[in-house]
PDB file of C-alpha atoms in Angstrom:
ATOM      1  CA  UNK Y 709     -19.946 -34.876 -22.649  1.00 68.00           C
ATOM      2  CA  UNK Y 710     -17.171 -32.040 -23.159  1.00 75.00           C
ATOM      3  CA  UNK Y 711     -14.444 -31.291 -21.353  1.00 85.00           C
ATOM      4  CA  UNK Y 712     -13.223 -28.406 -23.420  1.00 91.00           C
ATOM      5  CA  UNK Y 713     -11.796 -25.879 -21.304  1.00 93.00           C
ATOM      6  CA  UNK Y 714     -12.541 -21.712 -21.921  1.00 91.00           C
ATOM      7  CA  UNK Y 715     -10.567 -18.990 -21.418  1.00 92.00           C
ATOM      8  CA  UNK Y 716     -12.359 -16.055 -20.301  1.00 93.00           C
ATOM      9  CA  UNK Y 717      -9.648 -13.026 -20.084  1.00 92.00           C
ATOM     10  CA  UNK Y 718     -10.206  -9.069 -19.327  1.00 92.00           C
ATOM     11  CA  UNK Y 719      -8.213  -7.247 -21.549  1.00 93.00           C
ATOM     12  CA  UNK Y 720      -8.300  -4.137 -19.214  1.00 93.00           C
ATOM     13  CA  UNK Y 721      -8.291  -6.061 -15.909  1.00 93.00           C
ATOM     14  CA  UNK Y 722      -5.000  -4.438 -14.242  1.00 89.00           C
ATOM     15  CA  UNK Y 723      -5.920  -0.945 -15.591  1.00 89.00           C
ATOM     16  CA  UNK Y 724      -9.398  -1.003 -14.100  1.00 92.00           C
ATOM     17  CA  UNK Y 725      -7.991  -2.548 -11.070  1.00 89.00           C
ATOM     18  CA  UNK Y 726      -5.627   0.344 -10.980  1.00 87.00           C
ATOM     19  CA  UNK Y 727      -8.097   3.039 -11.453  1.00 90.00           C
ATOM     20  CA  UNK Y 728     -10.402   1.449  -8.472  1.00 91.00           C
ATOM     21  CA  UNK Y 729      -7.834   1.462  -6.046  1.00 90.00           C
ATOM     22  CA  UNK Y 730      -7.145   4.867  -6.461  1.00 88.00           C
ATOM     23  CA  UNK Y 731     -10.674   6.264  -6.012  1.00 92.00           C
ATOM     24  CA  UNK Y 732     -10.896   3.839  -3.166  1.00 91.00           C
ATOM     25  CA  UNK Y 733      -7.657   5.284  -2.098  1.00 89.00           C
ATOM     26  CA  UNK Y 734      -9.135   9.094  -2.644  1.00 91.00           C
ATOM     27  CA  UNK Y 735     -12.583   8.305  -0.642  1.00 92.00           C
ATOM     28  CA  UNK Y 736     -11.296   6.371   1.886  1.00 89.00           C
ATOM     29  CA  UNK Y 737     -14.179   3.728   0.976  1.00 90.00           C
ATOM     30  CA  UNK Y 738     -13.325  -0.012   2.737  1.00 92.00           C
ATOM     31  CA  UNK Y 739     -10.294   1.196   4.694  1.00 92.00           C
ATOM     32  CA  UNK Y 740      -9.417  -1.101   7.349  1.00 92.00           C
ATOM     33  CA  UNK Y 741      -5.720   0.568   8.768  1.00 95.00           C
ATOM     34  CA  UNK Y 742      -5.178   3.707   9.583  1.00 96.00           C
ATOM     35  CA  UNK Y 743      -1.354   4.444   9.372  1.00 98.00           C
ATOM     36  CA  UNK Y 744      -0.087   7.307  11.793  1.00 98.00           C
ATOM     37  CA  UNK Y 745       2.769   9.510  11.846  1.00 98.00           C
ATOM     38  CA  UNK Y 746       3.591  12.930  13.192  1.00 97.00           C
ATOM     39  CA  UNK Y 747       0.197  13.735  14.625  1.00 97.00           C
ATOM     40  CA  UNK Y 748      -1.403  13.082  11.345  1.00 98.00           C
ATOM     41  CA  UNK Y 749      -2.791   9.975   9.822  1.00 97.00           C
ATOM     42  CA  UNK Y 750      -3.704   8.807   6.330  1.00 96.00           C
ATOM     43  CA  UNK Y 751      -6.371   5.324   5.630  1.00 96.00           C
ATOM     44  CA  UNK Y 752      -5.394   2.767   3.759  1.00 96.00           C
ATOM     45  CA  UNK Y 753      -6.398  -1.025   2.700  1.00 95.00           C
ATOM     46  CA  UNK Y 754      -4.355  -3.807   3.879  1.00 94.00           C
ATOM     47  CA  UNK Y 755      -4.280  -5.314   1.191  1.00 94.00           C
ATOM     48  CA  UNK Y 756      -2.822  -2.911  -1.164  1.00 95.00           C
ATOM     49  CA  UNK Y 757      -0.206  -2.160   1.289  1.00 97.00           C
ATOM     50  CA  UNK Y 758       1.024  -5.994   2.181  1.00 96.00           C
ATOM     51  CA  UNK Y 759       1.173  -6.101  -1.559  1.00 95.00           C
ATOM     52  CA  UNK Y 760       3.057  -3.183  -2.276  1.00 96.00           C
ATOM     53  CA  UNK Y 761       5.298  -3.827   1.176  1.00 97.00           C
ATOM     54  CA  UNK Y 762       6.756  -6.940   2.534  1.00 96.00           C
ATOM     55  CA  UNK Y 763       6.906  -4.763   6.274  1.00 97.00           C
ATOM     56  CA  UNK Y 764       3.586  -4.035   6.188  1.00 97.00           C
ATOM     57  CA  UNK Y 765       2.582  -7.864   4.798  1.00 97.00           C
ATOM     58  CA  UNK Y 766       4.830  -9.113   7.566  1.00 96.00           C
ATOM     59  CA  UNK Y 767       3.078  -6.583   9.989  1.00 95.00           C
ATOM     60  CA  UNK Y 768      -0.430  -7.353   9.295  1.00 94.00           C
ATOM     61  CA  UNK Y 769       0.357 -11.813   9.064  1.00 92.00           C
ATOM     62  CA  UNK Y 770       1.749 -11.400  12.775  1.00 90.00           C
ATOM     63  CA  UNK Y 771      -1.208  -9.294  14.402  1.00 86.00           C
ATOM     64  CA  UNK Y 772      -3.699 -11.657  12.014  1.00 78.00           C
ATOM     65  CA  UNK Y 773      -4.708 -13.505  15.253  1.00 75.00           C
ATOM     66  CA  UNK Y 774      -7.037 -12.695  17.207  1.00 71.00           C
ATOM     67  CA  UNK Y 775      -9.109 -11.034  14.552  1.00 69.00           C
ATOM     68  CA  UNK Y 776      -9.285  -7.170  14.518  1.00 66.00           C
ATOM     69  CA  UNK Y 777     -12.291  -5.694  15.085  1.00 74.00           C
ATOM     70  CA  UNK Y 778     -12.555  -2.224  13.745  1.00 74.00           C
ATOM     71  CA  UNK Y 779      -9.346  -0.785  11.852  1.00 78.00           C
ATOM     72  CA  UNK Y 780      -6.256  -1.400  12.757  1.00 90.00           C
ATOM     73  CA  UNK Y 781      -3.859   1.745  13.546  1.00 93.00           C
ATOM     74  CA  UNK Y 782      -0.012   2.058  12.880  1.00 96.00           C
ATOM     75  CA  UNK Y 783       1.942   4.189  14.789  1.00 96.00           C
ATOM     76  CA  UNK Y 784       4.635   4.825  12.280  1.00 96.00           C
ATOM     77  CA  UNK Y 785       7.567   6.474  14.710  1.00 94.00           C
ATOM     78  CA  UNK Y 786      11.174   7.532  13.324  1.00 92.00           C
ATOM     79  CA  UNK Y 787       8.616   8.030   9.643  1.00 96.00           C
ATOM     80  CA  UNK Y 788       7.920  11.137   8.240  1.00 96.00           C
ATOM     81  CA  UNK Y 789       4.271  12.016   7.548  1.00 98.00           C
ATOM     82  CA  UNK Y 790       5.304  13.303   3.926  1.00 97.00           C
ATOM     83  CA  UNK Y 791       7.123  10.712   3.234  1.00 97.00           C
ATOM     84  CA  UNK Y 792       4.709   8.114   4.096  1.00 98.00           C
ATOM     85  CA  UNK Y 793       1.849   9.920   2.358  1.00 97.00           C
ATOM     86  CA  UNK Y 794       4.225  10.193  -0.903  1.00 97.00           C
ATOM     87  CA  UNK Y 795       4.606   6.355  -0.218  1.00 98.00           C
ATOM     88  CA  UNK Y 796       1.064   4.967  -0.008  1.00 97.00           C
ATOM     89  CA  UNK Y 797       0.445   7.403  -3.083  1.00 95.00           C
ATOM     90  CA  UNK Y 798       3.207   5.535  -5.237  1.00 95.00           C
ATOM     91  CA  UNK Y 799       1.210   2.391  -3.816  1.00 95.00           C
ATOM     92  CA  UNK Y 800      -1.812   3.001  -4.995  1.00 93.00           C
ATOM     93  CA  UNK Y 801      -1.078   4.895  -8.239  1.00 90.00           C
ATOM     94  CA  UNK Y 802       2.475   3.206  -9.409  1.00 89.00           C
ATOM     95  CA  UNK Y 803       4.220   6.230  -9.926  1.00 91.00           C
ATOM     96  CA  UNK Y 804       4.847   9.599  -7.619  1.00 93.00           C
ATOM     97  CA  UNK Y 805       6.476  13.074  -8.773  1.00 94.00           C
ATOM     98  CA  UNK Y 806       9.113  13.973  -5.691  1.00 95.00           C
ATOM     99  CA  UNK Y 807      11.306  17.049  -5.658  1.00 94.00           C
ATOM    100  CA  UNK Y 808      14.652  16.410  -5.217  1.00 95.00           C
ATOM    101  CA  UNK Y 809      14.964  17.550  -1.661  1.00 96.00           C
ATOM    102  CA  UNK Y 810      12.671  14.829  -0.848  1.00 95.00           C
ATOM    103  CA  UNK Y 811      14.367  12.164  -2.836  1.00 95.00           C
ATOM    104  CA  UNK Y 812      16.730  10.562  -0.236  1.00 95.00           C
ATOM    105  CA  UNK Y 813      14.566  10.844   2.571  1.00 96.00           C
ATOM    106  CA  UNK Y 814      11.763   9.428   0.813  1.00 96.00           C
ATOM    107  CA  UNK Y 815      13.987   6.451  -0.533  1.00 96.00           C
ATOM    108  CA  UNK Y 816      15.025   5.149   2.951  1.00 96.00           C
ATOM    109  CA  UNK Y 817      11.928   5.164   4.253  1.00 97.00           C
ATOM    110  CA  UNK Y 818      10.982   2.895   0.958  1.00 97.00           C
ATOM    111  CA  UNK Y 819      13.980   1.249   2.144  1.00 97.00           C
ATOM    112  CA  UNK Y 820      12.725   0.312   5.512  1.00 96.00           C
ATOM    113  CA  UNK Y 821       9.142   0.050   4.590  1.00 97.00           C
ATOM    114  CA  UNK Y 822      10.722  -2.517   2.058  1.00 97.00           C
ATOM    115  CA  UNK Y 823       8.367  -0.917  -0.556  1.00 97.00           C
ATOM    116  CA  UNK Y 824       8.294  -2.927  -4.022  1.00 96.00           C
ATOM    117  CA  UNK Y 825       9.425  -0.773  -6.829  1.00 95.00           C
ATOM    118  CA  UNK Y 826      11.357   1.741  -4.744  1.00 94.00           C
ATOM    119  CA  UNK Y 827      13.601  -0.354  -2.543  1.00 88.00           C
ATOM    120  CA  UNK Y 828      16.366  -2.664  -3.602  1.00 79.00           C
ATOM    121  CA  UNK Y 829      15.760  -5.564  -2.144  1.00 58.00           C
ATOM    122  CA  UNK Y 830      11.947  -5.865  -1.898  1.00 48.00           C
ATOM    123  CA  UNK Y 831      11.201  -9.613  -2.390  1.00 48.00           C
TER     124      UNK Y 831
END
């Protein structure tokens, strides 16, 4: 009998990944939180966001138990609505154009969202 091992690899695995997220992202398919702010509200995948976020993985480990039923909403307060959308863009696409007037607002609120890729200590 063999015990050769195989390794099976997708060459375009993180691109297609990539790509699915953001049409998930764009038709709001398999959302499970709805993150609010202003009034307005944007729906999102937990999963993307823990990943991207060490808040928002923190967040969603503490209110793990008892399960959720339905999807969970986040009252962002003290956020801006732009800069949160701007944010969960950057998280599902990698990269965001901001004006400059935007720039430092937008950056703190990375900042407290801890947001990996656009705060400085995101670990």
């Amino acid at each position: 009998m063999s015990h050769h091992q195989f390794c099976l690899k997708w060459n375009n695995h993180s691109s297609n990944l990539l790509k699915v997220f953001g049409r998930l992202f764009s038709n709001e398919s398999f959302t499970d939180v709805t993150l609010a702010a202003e009034g307005r509200s944007i729906r999102a995948h937990k999963m993307v966001l823990s990943a991207c976020s060490t808040y928002f993985e923190q967040l969603f480990l503490e209110h793990a138990e008892p399960p959720v039923t339905g999807p969970m909403i986040v009252i962002m307060r003290e956020t801006s609505f732009d800069d949160l959308a701007i944010i969960v863009e950057f998280m599902y696409k990698g990269e965001i154009n901001v004006s400059q007037d935007q720039l430092g607002s937008l950056l703190r609120t990375a900042e407290s969202l801890r947001v990996k890729g656009l705060a400085q200590a995101s670990s």
